[in-house]
Coordinates of C-alpha atoms in Angstrom, one line a residue:
M14 CA -6.8 19.8 33.8
L15 CA -4.7 17.6 31.1
L16 CA -2.8 19.9 29.3
V17 CA -1.1 19.1 25.5
A18 CA 2.0 20.6 24.2
P19 CA 1.4 23.8 21.6
M20 CA 2.2 21.3 18.5
K21 CA 0.5 18.2 19.4
K22 CA -2.6 21.1 19.7
L23 CA -2.0 22.4 16.4
C24 CA -1.9 19.0 14.9
L25 CA -5.1 18.8 16.0
M26 CA -6.2 21.6 15.2
V27 CA -5.2 21.7 11.8
L28 CA -6.5 17.8 11.8
A29 CA -9.8 19.0 12.7
S30 CA -10.0 21.9 10.0
L31 CA -9.8 19.4 7.1
A32 CA -12.6 17.6 9.0
P33 CA -15.4 19.2 6.6
V34 CA -13.3 19.1 2.7
L35 CA -11.9 15.7 3.4
P36 CA -13.7 13.1 1.8
A37 CA -14.5 10.5 5.3
K38 CA -12.3 8.0 4.4
A39 CA -9.4 10.5 4.3
M40 CA -10.8 12.5 7.1
D41 CA -10.2 8.7 9.1
N42 CA -6.5 8.1 7.6
A43 CA -5.8 11.5 9.1
L44 CA -7.3 11.2 12.9
R45 CA -5.5 8.1 13.0
A46 CA -2.7 9.2 11.8
G47 CA -2.6 12.4 14.4
L48 CA -4.2 10.6 17.4
M49 CA -1.1 8.0 16.6
K50 CA 1.5 10.0 17.2
L51 CA 0.0 11.6 20.2
D52 CA 1.6 10.4 23.9
P53 CA -1.2 7.8 25.2
E54 CA -2.9 9.3 28.1
T55 CA -3.4 12.3 25.7
R56 CA -4.7 9.6 23.1
L57 CA -6.9 8.7 25.0
E58 CA -8.5 12.4 26.3
Q59 CA -8.7 13.1 22.2
R60 CA -10.0 9.5 20.8
C61 CA -12.8 10.5 24.0
D62 CA -13.2 14.0 22.5
A63 CA -13.9 12.8 19.3
E64 CA -16.2 10.5 19.4
V65 CA -18.5 12.9 21.9
L66 CA -18.8 14.9 19.0
D67 CA -19.3 12.7 16.6
R68 CA -22.2 10.9 18.7
I69 CA -24.0 13.9 18.9
S70 CA -24.4 16.0 16.2
H71 CA -25.3 12.3 14.7
D72 CA -27.6 11.3 17.1
D73 CA -29.8 14.4 17.3
H74 CA -29.4 16.7 14.3
N75 CA -30.6 19.3 16.5
Y76 CA -27.1 19.7 17.9
K77 CA -23.8 19.9 15.5
A78 CA -21.0 19.6 18.1
D79 CA -18.0 21.0 17.1
R80 CA -16.1 22.2 20.1
V81 CA -16.1 19.4 23.4
V82 CA -14.3 20.1 26.8
A83 CA -14.2 17.4 29.0
Y84 CA -12.8 19.4 32.2
A85 CA -15.3 22.7 32.2
F86 CA -16.6 22.0 35.7
G87 CA -14.4 19.3 37.1
T88 CA -11.7 17.3 36.6
P89 CA -12.3 14.0 34.9
Q90 CA -12.3 10.6 36.2
M91 CA -9.3 8.6 34.0
S92 CA -8.3 4.8 34.4
A93 CA -5.6 3.2 32.2
D94 CA -8.8 3.2 28.9
A95 CA -11.6 5.7 30.1
I96 CA -12.3 8.6 30.9
K97 CA -15.6 9.4 33.0
S98 CA -16.4 13.6 32.6
S99 CA -19.4 14.4 34.9
G100 CA -18.3 18.3 34.3
A101 CA -18.1 18.7 30.3
A102 CA -19.1 21.2 27.8
F103 CA -19.9 20.9 24.3
R104 CA -20.5 23.9 21.9
S105 CA -23.2 23.6 19.5
K106 CA -23.7 26.5 16.8
G107 CA -22.0 28.5 19.2
Q108 CA -23.8 28.0 22.8
W109 CA -22.4 25.6 25.2
Y110 CA -24.3 22.9 27.1
R111 CA -23.5 21.1 29.6
L112 CA -22.6 17.1 29.3
K113 CA -21.1 13.9 31.5
F114 CA -20.0 11.0 29.4
K115 CA -17.7 7.8 29.6
C116 CA -16.3 6.4 26.7
Q117 CA -13.6 3.5 27.6
T118 CA -11.4 2.5 24.0
A119 CA -9.6 -0.3 23.3
P120 CA -6.0 -0.2 24.9
D121 CA -3.9 1.5 22.1
H122 CA -6.5 3.9 22.3
M123 CA -8.0 4.2 18.7
E124 CA -11.6 1.9 19.3
V125 CA -14.0 3.1 21.3
L126 CA -15.3 0.0 23.3
Q127 CA -18.1 1.2 25.2
F128 CA -19.5 5.2 25.1
R129 CA -22.6 7.0 27.1
Y130 CA -23.3 10.5 27.2
K131 CA -26.2 12.6 28.6
I132 CA -26.8 16.5 27.4
G133 CA -27.7 19.0 30.1
D134 CA -28.5 22.5 30.1
E135 CA -27.2 25.3 28.1
I136 CA -24.3 27.8 29.8
P137 CA -25.3 31.4 29.6
E138 CA -23.0 33.2 28.0
S139 CA -22.4 35.2 31.2
D140 CA -20.5 32.1 32.1
W141 CA -18.7 31.5 29.3
A142 CA -15.7 33.2 30.5
R143 CA -15.9 31.4 34.4
Y144 CA -15.8 28.2 32.7
N145 CA -12.1 29.1 30.0
L146 CA -15.7 28.5 26.8
Y147 CA -15.4 30.6 24.3
D148 CA -17.3 31.3 20.8

């Protein structure tokens, strides 16, 4: 499991909370600035997490993804510029779903070069605590 320092978590939470109220261009600049402050491994993880949320919400309007946990059911495979997670989960409209994804970025981890994902089954609420998923 990758741990993000409390200050980095706070920075990302603030950026995420501003996303709905900022125009798209301003949000992109804020997200970019926040990501550039992170160490490269954390930046890779956070950039791919942002891509998961954007793609799911854009591709299927039945979902409004607002949180992703890449390590919910297992440790993701990481390389210098990519993450492959067969055991991820994402939250949409208060419900959690299984997810598999592969994300490859440019060396600076700011641009996603390749991305694939597959949404799995809904995760029963009775399992949320076991996998550190919350509403």
